[in-house]
Coordinates of N, CA and C in Angstrom, one line a residue:
M1 N 5.0 -10.7 -17.3 CA 4.0 -10.1 -18.2 C 3.2 -9.1 -17.4
T2 N 2.9 -7.9 -18.1 CA 2.1 -6.9 -17.4 C 0.9 -6.5 -18.3
T3 N -0.2 -6.1 -17.7 CA -1.4 -5.7 -18.5 C -2.3 -4.9 -17.6
M4 N -3.3 -4.3 -18.1 CA -4.4 -3.7 -17.3 C -5.6 -4.6 -17.3
I5 N -6.2 -4.8 -16.2 CA -7.4 -5.6 -16.1 C -8.6 -4.8 -15.5
D6 N -9.8 -5.2 -15.7 CA -10.9 -4.6 -15.1 C -11.4 -5.4 -13.9
V7 N -11.6 -4.8 -12.8 CA -12.0 -5.4 -11.5 C -13.4 -5.0 -11.2
P8 N -14.3 -6.0 -11.0 CA -15.7 -5.6 -10.7 C -15.8 -5.1 -9.2
T9 N -16.6 -4.0 -9.1 CA -16.9 -3.5 -7.7 C -17.6 -4.6 -6.9
L10 N -17.6 -4.4 -5.6 CA -18.3 -5.4 -4.7 C -19.7 -5.7 -5.1
D11 N -20.4 -4.6 -5.5 CA -21.8 -4.7 -5.8 C -22.1 -5.1 -7.3
G12 N -21.0 -5.3 -8.1 CA -21.1 -5.7 -9.4 C -21.7 -4.6 -10.4
A13 N -21.8 -3.4 -9.9 CA -22.5 -2.4 -10.7 C -21.5 -1.7 -11.7
A14 N -20.2 -1.9 -11.5 CA -19.2 -1.2 -12.3 C -17.9 -2.0 -12.2
T15 N -17.0 -1.5 -13.0 CA -15.6 -2.1 -13.0 C -14.6 -0.9 -12.9
F16 N -13.4 -1.2 -12.4 CA -12.4 -0.2 -12.3 C -11.1 -0.9 -12.8
P17 N -10.1 -0.1 -13.3 CA -8.9 -0.7 -13.8 C -7.9 -1.0 -12.7
A18 N -7.1 -2.0 -13.0 CA -5.9 -2.3 -12.1 C -4.8 -2.8 -13.0
Y19 N -3.6 -2.4 -12.6 CA -2.4 -2.8 -13.2 C -2.0 -4.2 -12.7
R20 N -1.7 -5.1 -13.6 CA -1.4 -6.5 -13.3 C -0.1 -6.9 -13.7
A21 N 0.8 -7.5 -12.8 CA 2.1 -8.0 -13.2 C 2.1 -9.4 -12.8
D22 N 2.5 -10.3 -13.7 CA 2.5 -11.8 -13.4 C 3.9 -12.3 -13.4
P23 N 4.2 -13.2 -12.5 CA 5.5 -13.8 -12.5 C 5.6 -14.8 -13.6
E24 N 6.9 -15.2 -13.9 CA 7.1 -16.2 -15.0 C 6.5 -17.6 -14.7
A25 N 6.6 -18.0 -13.4 CA 6.1 -19.3 -13.0 C 4.8 -19.1 -12.3
T26 N 4.2 -20.2 -11.8 CA 3.0 -20.2 -11.0 C 3.2 -19.2 -9.8
P27 N 2.3 -18.3 -9.5 CA 2.4 -17.4 -8.4 C 2.4 -18.1 -7.1
R28 N 3.3 -17.6 -6.2 CA 3.4 -18.1 -4.9 C 2.2 -17.6 -4.0
A29 N 1.7 -16.4 -4.4 CA 0.6 -15.7 -3.7 C 0.3 -14.5 -4.5
A30 N -0.6 -13.7 -4.0 CA -0.9 -12.4 -4.7 C -0.7 -11.3 -3.7
I31 N -0.3 -10.1 -4.2 CA -0.1 -8.9 -3.4 C -0.8 -7.7 -4.0
I32 N -1.6 -7.1 -3.3 CA -2.3 -5.8 -3.7 C -1.4 -4.7 -3.4
V33 N -1.0 -3.9 -4.4 CA -0.1 -2.7 -4.2 C -1.0 -1.5 -4.2
I34 N -1.0 -0.8 -3.0 CA -1.9 0.3 -2.8 C -1.2 1.7 -3.1
Q35 N -1.8 2.4 -3.9 CA -1.1 3.6 -4.5 C -0.9 4.7 -3.4
E36 N 0.0 5.6 -3.7 CA 0.1 6.9 -3.1 C -1.0 7.9 -3.6
I37 N -0.9 9.1 -3.2 CA -1.9 10.1 -3.7 C -1.6 10.5 -5.2
F38 N -0.6 9.9 -5.7 CA -0.2 10.2 -7.1 C -0.7 9.3 -8.2
G39 N -1.6 8.3 -7.7 CA -2.2 7.4 -8.7 C -1.3 6.2 -8.9
V40 N -1.7 5.4 -9.9 CA -0.9 4.2 -10.3 C 0.1 4.7 -11.3
N41 N 1.1 5.3 -10.8 CA 2.1 5.9 -11.7 C 3.3 5.0 -11.9
A42 N 4.3 5.4 -12.5 CA 5.4 4.5 -12.9 C 6.1 3.9 -11.7
G43 N 6.1 4.6 -10.6 CA 6.7 4.1 -9.4 C 5.9 2.9 -8.8
I44 N 4.6 3.1 -8.8 CA 3.7 2.0 -8.3 C 3.7 0.8 -9.2
R45 N 3.8 1.0 -10.5 CA 3.9 -0.1 -11.5 C 5.2 -0.8 -11.3
R46 N 6.3 -0.1 -11.0 CA 7.6 -0.7 -10.8 C 7.5 -1.6 -9.5
K47 N 6.8 -1.1 -8.5 CA 6.6 -1.9 -7.3 C 6.0 -3.3 -7.6
C48 N 5.0 -3.2 -8.5 CA 4.3 -4.4 -8.9 C 5.3 -5.3 -9.7
D49 N 6.0 -4.7 -10.6 CA 6.9 -5.5 -11.4 C 8.0 -6.2 -10.5
T50 N 8.5 -5.6 -9.5 CA 9.4 -6.2 -8.6 C 8.8 -7.3 -7.9
L51 N 7.6 -7.2 -7.4 CA 6.9 -8.3 -6.7 C 6.7 -9.5 -7.7
A52 N 6.4 -9.2 -8.9 CA 6.2 -10.3 -9.9 C 7.6 -11.0 -10.1
E53 N 8.6 -10.2 -10.2 CA 10.0 -10.8 -10.3 C 10.3 -11.8 -9.1
A54 N 9.7 -11.5 -8.0 CA 9.9 -12.3 -6.8 C 8.9 -13.5 -6.7
G55 N 8.0 -13.6 -7.7 CA 7.1 -14.7 -7.8 C 5.7 -14.5 -7.4
Y56 N 5.3 -13.2 -7.2 CA 3.9 -12.9 -6.8 C 3.1 -12.4 -8.0
L57 N 1.8 -12.7 -7.9 CA 0.9 -11.9 -8.8 C 0.7 -10.6 -8.1
A58 N 0.9 -9.5 -8.8 CA 0.8 -8.2 -8.2 C -0.3 -7.4 -8.9
L59 N -1.2 -6.8 -8.1 CA -2.3 -6.0 -8.7 C -2.3 -4.6 -8.0
A60 N -2.4 -3.6 -8.8 CA -2.5 -2.2 -8.3 C -3.7 -1.5 -8.8
P61 N -4.8 -1.5 -7.9 CA -6.1 -0.9 -8.4 C -6.0 0.6 -8.4
D62 N -6.7 1.1 -9.4 CA -6.8 2.6 -9.6 C -7.8 3.1 -8.6
L63 N -7.5 3.5 -7.4 CA -8.4 3.9 -6.4 C -9.1 5.2 -6.7
F64 N -8.5 6.0 -7.5 CA -9.0 7.3 -7.9 C -10.0 7.3 -9.1
W65 N -10.4 6.1 -9.5 CA -11.1 6.0 -10.7 C -12.5 6.8 -10.7
R66 N -13.0 6.9 -9.5 CA -14.3 7.6 -9.4 C -14.1 9.1 -9.6
L67 N -12.9 9.6 -9.2 CA -12.6 11.0 -9.4 C -12.1 11.3 -10.8
R68 N -11.2 10.6 -11.3 CA -10.7 10.7 -12.6 C -9.8 9.5 -13.0
P69 N -10.2 8.6 -13.8 CA -9.5 7.4 -14.1 C -8.1 7.7 -14.7
G70 N -7.1 6.9 -14.4 CA -5.8 7.0 -15.0 C -4.9 8.1 -14.5
I71 N -5.1 8.6 -13.3 CA -4.3 9.6 -12.8 C -2.9 9.1 -12.6
E72 N -1.9 9.9 -13.1 CA -0.5 9.6 -12.9 C 0.2 10.9 -12.6
L73 N 0.7 11.1 -11.4 CA 1.3 12.4 -11.0 C 2.7 12.2 -10.5
D74 N 3.5 13.3 -10.6 CA 4.9 13.3 -10.2 C 5.1 14.2 -9.0
P75 N 5.4 13.6 -7.8 CA 5.5 14.4 -6.6 C 6.7 15.4 -6.7
D76 N 7.6 15.3 -7.6 CA 8.7 16.2 -7.7 C 8.3 17.5 -8.5
I77 N 7.1 17.5 -9.1 CA 6.6 18.7 -9.8 C 5.6 19.3 -8.9
E78 N 5.8 20.5 -8.5 CA 5.0 21.2 -7.4 C 3.5 21.3 -7.8
A79 N 3.2 21.6 -9.0 CA 1.8 21.7 -9.4 C 1.1 20.3 -9.3
E80 N 1.8 19.3 -9.6 CA 1.3 17.9 -9.6 C 1.1 17.5 -8.1
M81 N 2.1 17.9 -7.3 CA 2.0 17.6 -5.8 C 0.7 18.3 -5.3
Q82 N 0.5 19.5 -5.6 CA -0.7 20.2 -5.2 C -2.0 19.6 -5.7
E83 N -2.0 19.1 -6.9 CA -3.1 18.4 -7.5 C -3.4 17.1 -6.7
A84 N -2.3 16.4 -6.4 CA -2.5 15.2 -5.6 C -3.1 15.4 -4.2
L85 N -2.6 16.5 -3.6 CA -3.2 16.8 -2.3 C -4.7 17.2 -2.4
G86 N -5.0 17.8 -3.5 CA -6.5 18.1 -3.7 C -7.3 16.8 -3.9
L87 N -6.7 15.9 -4.6 CA -7.4 14.6 -4.8 C -7.6 13.8 -3.5
M88 N -6.5 13.9 -2.7 CA -6.6 13.3 -1.4 C -7.8 13.8 -0.6
G89 N -8.1 15.1 -0.7 CA -9.2 15.7 0.0 C -10.5 15.2 -0.5
E90 N -10.6 14.9 -1.8 CA -11.8 14.4 -2.4 C -12.1 12.9 -2.2
F91 N -11.0 12.2 -2.0 CA -11.1 10.7 -2.0 C -11.9 10.2 -0.8
D92 N -12.8 9.3 -1.1 CA -13.6 8.6 -0.1 C -12.8 7.3 0.4
Q93 N -12.2 7.3 1.5 CA -11.3 6.2 1.9 C -12.1 5.0 2.2
N94 N -13.3 5.1 2.8 CA -14.1 3.9 3.0 C -14.5 3.2 1.7
Q95 N -14.8 4.0 0.7 CA -15.1 3.4 -0.6 C -13.8 2.8 -1.2
G96 N -12.7 3.4 -0.9 CA -11.4 2.9 -1.4 C -11.1 1.5 -0.8
I97 N -11.5 1.3 0.5 CA -11.3 0.0 1.1 C -12.2 -1.0 0.4
Q98 N -13.4 -0.6 0.1 CA -14.3 -1.5 -0.7 C -13.7 -2.0 -2.0
D99 N -13.0 -1.0 -2.7 CA -12.3 -1.4 -3.9 C -11.1 -2.3 -3.7
I100 N -10.4 -2.0 -2.6 CA -9.3 -2.9 -2.3 C -9.9 -4.3 -2.0
E101 N -11.0 -4.4 -1.3 CA -11.6 -5.7 -1.0 C -12.0 -6.4 -2.3
A102 N -12.6 -5.6 -3.2 CA -12.9 -6.2 -4.5 C -11.7 -6.7 -5.3
T103 N -10.6 -6.0 -5.1 CA -9.3 -6.5 -5.7 C -8.8 -7.8 -5.1
I104 N -9.0 -7.9 -3.8 CA -8.6 -9.1 -3.1 C -9.5 -10.3 -3.6
H105 N -10.8 -10.0 -3.8 CA -11.6 -11.1 -4.4 C -11.2 -11.4 -5.8
A106 N -10.8 -10.4 -6.6 CA -10.3 -10.7 -8.0 C -9.0 -11.5 -8.0
A107 N -8.1 -11.2 -7.0 CA -6.9 -12.0 -6.9 C -7.2 -13.5 -6.6
R108 N -8.2 -13.7 -5.7 CA -8.5 -15.1 -5.4 C -9.3 -15.8 -6.5
R109 N -10.0 -15.0 -7.3 CA -10.6 -15.7 -8.5 C -9.5 -16.1 -9.5
L110 N -8.4 -15.3 -9.6 CA -7.4 -15.7 -10.5 C -6.5 -16.8 -10.0
L111 N -6.3 -16.9 -8.7 CA -5.4 -17.9 -8.1 C -6.1 -19.1 -7.4
G112 N -7.4 -18.9 -7.1 CA -8.1 -19.9 -6.4 C -8.5 -19.4 -5.0
D113 N -9.6 -19.9 -4.5 CA -10.2 -19.4 -3.3 C -9.2 -19.5 -2.1
D114 N -8.4 -20.5 -2.1 CA -7.5 -20.8 -1.0 C -6.2 -20.0 -1.1
A115 N -6.0 -19.2 -2.1 CA -4.7 -18.5 -2.3 C -4.6 -17.4 -1.2
K116 N -3.4 -17.2 -0.8 CA -3.1 -16.1 0.1 C -2.9 -14.8 -0.6
V117 N -3.4 -13.8 0.0 CA -3.3 -12.4 -0.6 C -2.8 -11.5 0.5
G118 N -1.7 -10.7 0.1 CA -1.2 -9.7 0.9 C -1.5 -8.3 0.4
A119 N -1.1 -7.3 1.1 CA -1.3 -5.9 0.6 C -0.1 -5.1 1.1
V120 N 0.4 -4.2 0.2 CA 1.4 -3.2 0.6 C 1.1 -1.9 0.1
G121 N 1.2 -0.9 0.9 CA 0.8 0.5 0.5 C 1.7 1.5 1.0
Y122 N 1.7 2.7 0.3 CA 2.6 3.8 0.5 C 1.9 5.1 0.7
C123 N 2.2 5.9 1.7 CA 1.6 7.2 1.9 C 0.1 7.0 2.2
L124 N -0.8 7.5 1.4 CA -2.2 7.2 1.6 C -2.4 5.7 1.6
G125 N -1.6 5.0 0.7 CA -1.7 3.5 0.7 C -1.2 2.9 1.9
G126 N -0.3 3.5 2.7 CA 0.1 2.9 3.9 C -1.0 3.0 5.0
R127 N -1.7 4.1 5.0 CA -2.9 4.2 5.8 C -4.0 3.1 5.4
L128 N -4.2 3.0 4.1 CA -5.2 2.1 3.6 C -4.8 0.7 3.9
A129 N -3.5 0.4 3.9 CA -3.0 -1.0 4.2 C -3.4 -1.3 5.6
F130 N -3.3 -0.4 6.5 CA -3.7 -0.6 7.9 C -5.2 -0.8 8.0
M131 N -5.9 0.0 7.3 CA -7.4 -0.2 7.3 C -7.8 -1.5 6.6
T132 N -7.1 -1.9 5.6 CA -7.3 -3.2 5.0 C -7.1 -4.3 6.0
A133 N -6.1 -4.2 6.9 CA -5.9 -5.2 7.9 C -7.0 -5.3 8.9
T134 N -7.6 -4.1 9.2 CA -8.7 -4.1 10.2 C -10.1 -4.4 9.6
R135 N -10.3 -4.3 8.3 CA -11.6 -4.3 7.7 C -11.8 -5.4 6.7
T136 N -10.8 -6.2 6.3 CA -10.9 -7.2 5.4 C -10.2 -8.5 5.9
D137 N -10.3 -9.6 5.1 CA -9.6 -10.8 5.5 C -8.3 -11.0 4.8
I138 N -7.6 -9.9 4.5 CA -6.2 -9.9 3.9 C -5.3 -10.8 4.8
D139 N -4.4 -11.5 4.2 CA -3.6 -12.4 5.0 C -2.3 -11.8 5.6
A140 N -1.9 -10.7 5.1 CA -0.7 -10.0 5.6 C -0.7 -8.6 5.0
S141 N -0.3 -7.6 5.8 CA -0.3 -6.2 5.3 C 0.9 -5.4 5.7
V142 N 1.4 -4.6 4.8 CA 2.6 -3.7 5.0 C 2.2 -2.3 4.7
G143 N 2.6 -1.4 5.6 CA 2.3 0.0 5.3 C 3.6 0.8 5.4
Y144 N 3.9 1.6 4.4 CA 5.1 2.5 4.4 C 4.6 3.9 4.6
Y145 N 5.1 4.6 5.6 CA 4.8 5.9 6.0 C 3.3 6.3 5.9
G146 N 2.5 5.4 6.5 CA 1.1 5.7 6.5 C 0.7 6.9 7.3
V147 N -0.2 7.7 6.8 CA -0.5 9.0 7.4 C -1.8 8.8 8.2
G148 N -1.8 9.3 9.5 CA -3.0 9.3 10.3 C -3.4 8.0 10.9
I149 N -2.4 7.0 11.0 CA -2.7 5.7 11.6 C -2.9 5.9 13.1
D150 N -2.4 7.0 13.7 CA -2.6 7.2 15.1 C -4.1 7.5 15.4
G151 N -4.8 7.9 14.4 CA -6.3 8.2 14.5 C -7.1 6.9 14.3
L152 N -6.5 5.8 13.9 CA -7.2 4.6 13.6 C -6.9 3.5 14.7
L153 N -6.3 3.9 15.8 CA -5.9 2.9 16.8 C -7.1 2.2 17.4
G154 N -8.3 2.8 17.4 CA -9.5 2.2 17.9 C -9.9 0.9 17.1
E155 N -9.3 0.7 15.9 CA -9.6 -0.4 15.1 C -8.7 -1.6 15.3
K156 N -7.6 -1.4 16.1 CA -6.6 -2.4 16.2 C -7.1 -3.7 16.7
H157 N -8.1 -3.8 17.4 CA -8.7 -5.0 18.0 C -9.1 -6.0 16.9
A158 N -9.4 -5.4 15.7 CA -9.8 -6.2 14.6 C -8.7 -6.9 13.8
I159 N -7.5 -6.6 14.1 CA -6.3 -7.1 13.4 C -6.0 -8.5 13.9
A160 N -6.2 -9.5 13.0 CA -6.0 -10.9 13.3 C -4.9 -11.5 12.6
R161 N -4.3 -10.8 11.6 CA -3.2 -11.3 10.7 C -2.1 -10.3 10.7
P162 N -0.9 -10.8 10.3 CA 0.3 -10.0 10.5 C 0.3 -8.6 9.8
V163 N 0.8 -7.6 10.4 CA 1.0 -6.3 9.9 C 2.4 -5.8 10.2
L164 N 3.0 -5.1 9.2 CA 4.3 -4.5 9.3 C 4.2 -3.1 8.9
L165 N 4.7 -2.2 9.7 CA 4.6 -0.7 9.4 C 6.0 -0.1 9.5
H166 N 6.4 0.6 8.4 CA 7.6 1.3 8.3 C 7.4 2.8 8.6
I167 N 8.2 3.3 9.6 CA 7.9 4.7 10.1 C 9.2 5.5 10.0
P168 N 9.3 6.5 9.0 CA 10.4 7.4 9.0 C 10.3 8.4 10.1
Q169 N 11.3 8.6 10.9 CA 11.2 9.4 12.1 C 11.1 10.9 11.8
E170 N 11.5 11.3 10.6 CA 11.4 12.8 10.2 C 10.3 13.0 9.2
D171 N 9.3 12.2 9.3 CA 8.2 12.3 8.4 C 7.4 13.7 8.6
H172 N 7.5 14.5 7.6 CA 6.8 15.8 7.8 C 5.3 15.8 7.7
F173 N 4.8 14.6 7.4 CA 3.3 14.4 7.4 C 2.8 13.7 8.7
V174 N 3.8 13.1 9.4 CA 3.4 12.3 10.6 C 4.4 12.8 11.7
D175 N 4.0 13.6 12.6 CA 4.9 14.2 13.5 C 5.3 13.3 14.6
K176 N 6.2 13.7 15.5 CA 6.7 12.8 16.6 C 5.6 12.4 17.5
T177 N 4.6 13.3 17.8 CA 3.5 13.0 18.7 C 2.7 11.8 18.1
A178 N 2.4 11.9 16.8 CA 1.7 10.8 16.1 C 2.5 9.5 16.1
Q179 N 3.8 9.6 15.9 CA 4.6 8.4 15.9 C 4.6 7.8 17.3
A180 N 4.7 8.6 18.3 CA 4.7 8.1 19.7 C 3.4 7.4 20.0
A181 N 2.3 8.0 19.5 CA 1.0 7.3 19.7 C 0.9 6.0 19.0
M182 N 1.5 5.9 17.9 CA 1.5 4.6 17.2 C 2.2 3.6 18.0
H183 N 3.4 3.9 18.5 CA 4.1 3.0 19.3 C 3.4 2.6 20.6
A184 N 2.8 3.6 21.2 CA 2.1 3.3 22.5 C 0.9 2.4 22.2
G185 N 0.3 2.6 21.1 CA -0.9 1.8 20.8 C -0.7 0.5 20.2
L186 N 0.4 0.3 19.5 CA 0.6 -0.9 18.7 C 1.8 -1.8 19.1
D187 N 2.8 -1.3 19.9 CA 4.0 -2.0 20.2 C 3.7 -3.4 20.8
D188 N 2.6 -3.4 21.6 CA 2.3 -4.7 22.4 C 1.3 -5.5 21.6
H189 N 0.9 -5.2 20.4 CA 0.0 -6.0 19.7 C 0.7 -7.2 19.1
P190 N 0.2 -8.4 19.3 CA 1.0 -9.6 18.9 C 1.1 -9.8 17.4
K191 N 0.3 -9.1 16.6 CA 0.3 -9.3 15.2 C 1.0 -8.1 14.4
I192 N 1.5 -7.1 15.1 CA 2.0 -5.9 14.5 C 3.5 -5.7 14.8
T193 N 4.2 -5.4 13.8 CA 5.7 -5.0 13.9 C 5.9 -3.6 13.4
L194 N 6.6 -2.8 14.1 CA 6.9 -1.4 13.7 C 8.4 -1.3 13.6
Y195 N 8.9 -0.7 12.4 CA 10.3 -0.4 12.3 C 10.4 1.1 12.1
D196 N 11.3 1.7 12.9 CA 11.6 3.1 12.7 C 12.8 3.3 11.9
Y197 N 12.9 4.5 11.2 CA 14.0 4.8 10.3 C 14.5 6.2 10.6
P198 N 15.5 6.3 11.5 CA 16.0 7.6 12.0 C 16.5 8.4 10.8
G199 N 16.2 9.7 10.8 CA 16.6 10.6 9.8 C 15.9 10.6 8.5
E200 N 15.0 9.7 8.3 CA 14.3 9.5 7.0 C 13.0 10.3 7.0
D201 N 12.6 10.7 5.8 CA 11.4 11.5 5.6 C 10.3 10.7 4.9
H202 N 9.2 11.3 4.7 CA 8.1 10.7 4.0 C 8.5 10.4 2.6
G203 N 8.1 9.2 2.1 CA 8.4 8.9 0.7 C 9.8 8.3 0.4
F204 N 10.5 7.9 1.5 CA 11.9 7.5 1.3 C 12.1 6.2 0.5
A205 N 11.0 5.4 0.4 CA 11.1 4.2 -0.4 C 10.5 4.2 -1.8
T206 N 10.2 5.5 -2.2 CA 9.7 5.6 -3.6 C 10.7 5.0 -4.6
E207 N 10.2 4.5 -5.7 CA 11.1 4.0 -6.7 C 11.9 5.0 -7.5
F208 N 11.3 6.2 -7.7 CA 12.0 7.2 -8.5 C 11.9 8.5 -7.9
G209 N 12.8 9.4 -8.2 CA 12.6 10.8 -7.8 C 13.4 11.2 -6.6
E210 N 13.2 12.5 -6.2 CA 14.0 13.1 -5.2 C 13.8 12.6 -3.8
R211 N 12.6 12.0 -3.6 CA 12.3 11.6 -2.2 C 13.1 10.4 -1.8
R212 N 13.5 9.6 -2.7 CA 14.1 8.3 -2.4 C 15.4 8.4 -1.6
S213 N 15.5 7.6 -0.5 CA 16.7 7.4 0.3 C 17.1 6.0 0.1
D214 N 18.1 5.8 -0.7 CA 18.4 4.4 -1.3 C 18.7 3.4 -0.2
E215 N 19.6 3.7 0.7 CA 19.9 2.7 1.7 C 18.8 2.3 2.6
A216 N 18.0 3.3 3.1 CA 16.9 3.0 3.9 C 15.8 2.3 3.1
A217 N 15.6 2.7 1.9 CA 14.6 2.0 1.0 C 14.9 0.5 0.9
K218 N 16.2 0.2 0.6 CA 16.6 -1.2 0.4 C 16.4 -1.9 1.7
R219 N 16.7 -1.3 2.8 CA 16.5 -2.0 4.1 C 15.1 -2.3 4.4
A220 N 14.2 -1.3 4.1 CA 12.8 -1.5 4.3 C 12.2 -2.6 3.4
D221 N 12.6 -2.5 2.1 CA 12.1 -3.5 1.2 C 12.6 -4.9 1.5
E222 N 13.8 -5.1 2.0 CA 14.3 -6.4 2.4 C 13.4 -6.9 3.6
R223 N 13.1 -6.1 4.5 CA 12.2 -6.5 5.6 C 10.8 -6.9 5.1
T224 N 10.3 -6.1 4.1 CA 9.0 -6.4 3.5 C 9.1 -7.8 2.8
A225 N 10.1 -8.0 2.0 CA 10.2 -9.2 1.3 C 10.3 -10.4 2.3
A226 N 11.0 -10.3 3.4 CA 11.1 -11.4 4.3 C 9.7 -11.6 5.0
F227 N 9.0 -10.5 5.3 CA 7.7 -10.6 5.9 C 6.7 -11.3 5.0
F228 N 6.7 -11.0 3.7 CA 5.8 -11.7 2.8 C 6.2 -13.1 2.6
A229 N 7.5 -13.4 2.5 CA 7.9 -14.8 2.4 C 7.5 -15.6 3.5
S230 N 7.5 -15.0 4.7 CA 7.1 -15.8 5.9 C 5.6 -16.0 6.0
H231 N 4.8 -15.0 5.6 CA 3.4 -15.0 5.9 C 2.5 -15.4 4.6
L232 N 3.1 -15.3 3.5 CA 2.4 -15.6 2.2 C 2.9 -16.8 1.6
G233 N 4.2 -17.1 1.7 CA 4.9 -18.2 1.1 C 5.8 -17.8 0.0

């Protein structure tokens, strides 16, 4: 079952929408799906649906709601790609983390205070998944092709729960110098696992469109599924 729900902000002053996908049986845990710069579009909703099919309650908060609610963009359309890049420049990432934390709270209200909650994010969401691991009590986090994580390495000391990062080696938004810095800063962290994908570019695990690289996407998604099964149940 899928629906849209309203999530209260941390201060209770407003609410924002989130896509909700429920499994057929009692959820094994909850997973927050963190959007790309294209909003909670068909691809992000499909990510939620797949997680629900695997037994998880999946929630995808609309993190751009303060800019313009309900944004859905297609990265294969150049004008929409440019619009998305503009939204990225306007987006307050610290406020976004607060909305992700509010969504974590919402998941626990739905499943119980002791329920485990994970997060998985893509592109901007991959960066935010890392920030969620450093700034919230999330139980496990996965980031796909997160941008600018090399600039967040000073926060790694705050990571107390498992993190998995997928790194395409030909990412045109994350150059080889940034990738090397990520490995140098994170390879020895006991809670963090990094996987490299030779020959793959940014967006390789998207559900739809020209960016998808099917074999690599399936391999990454299998690793993510095993990671969540191990750390969330």
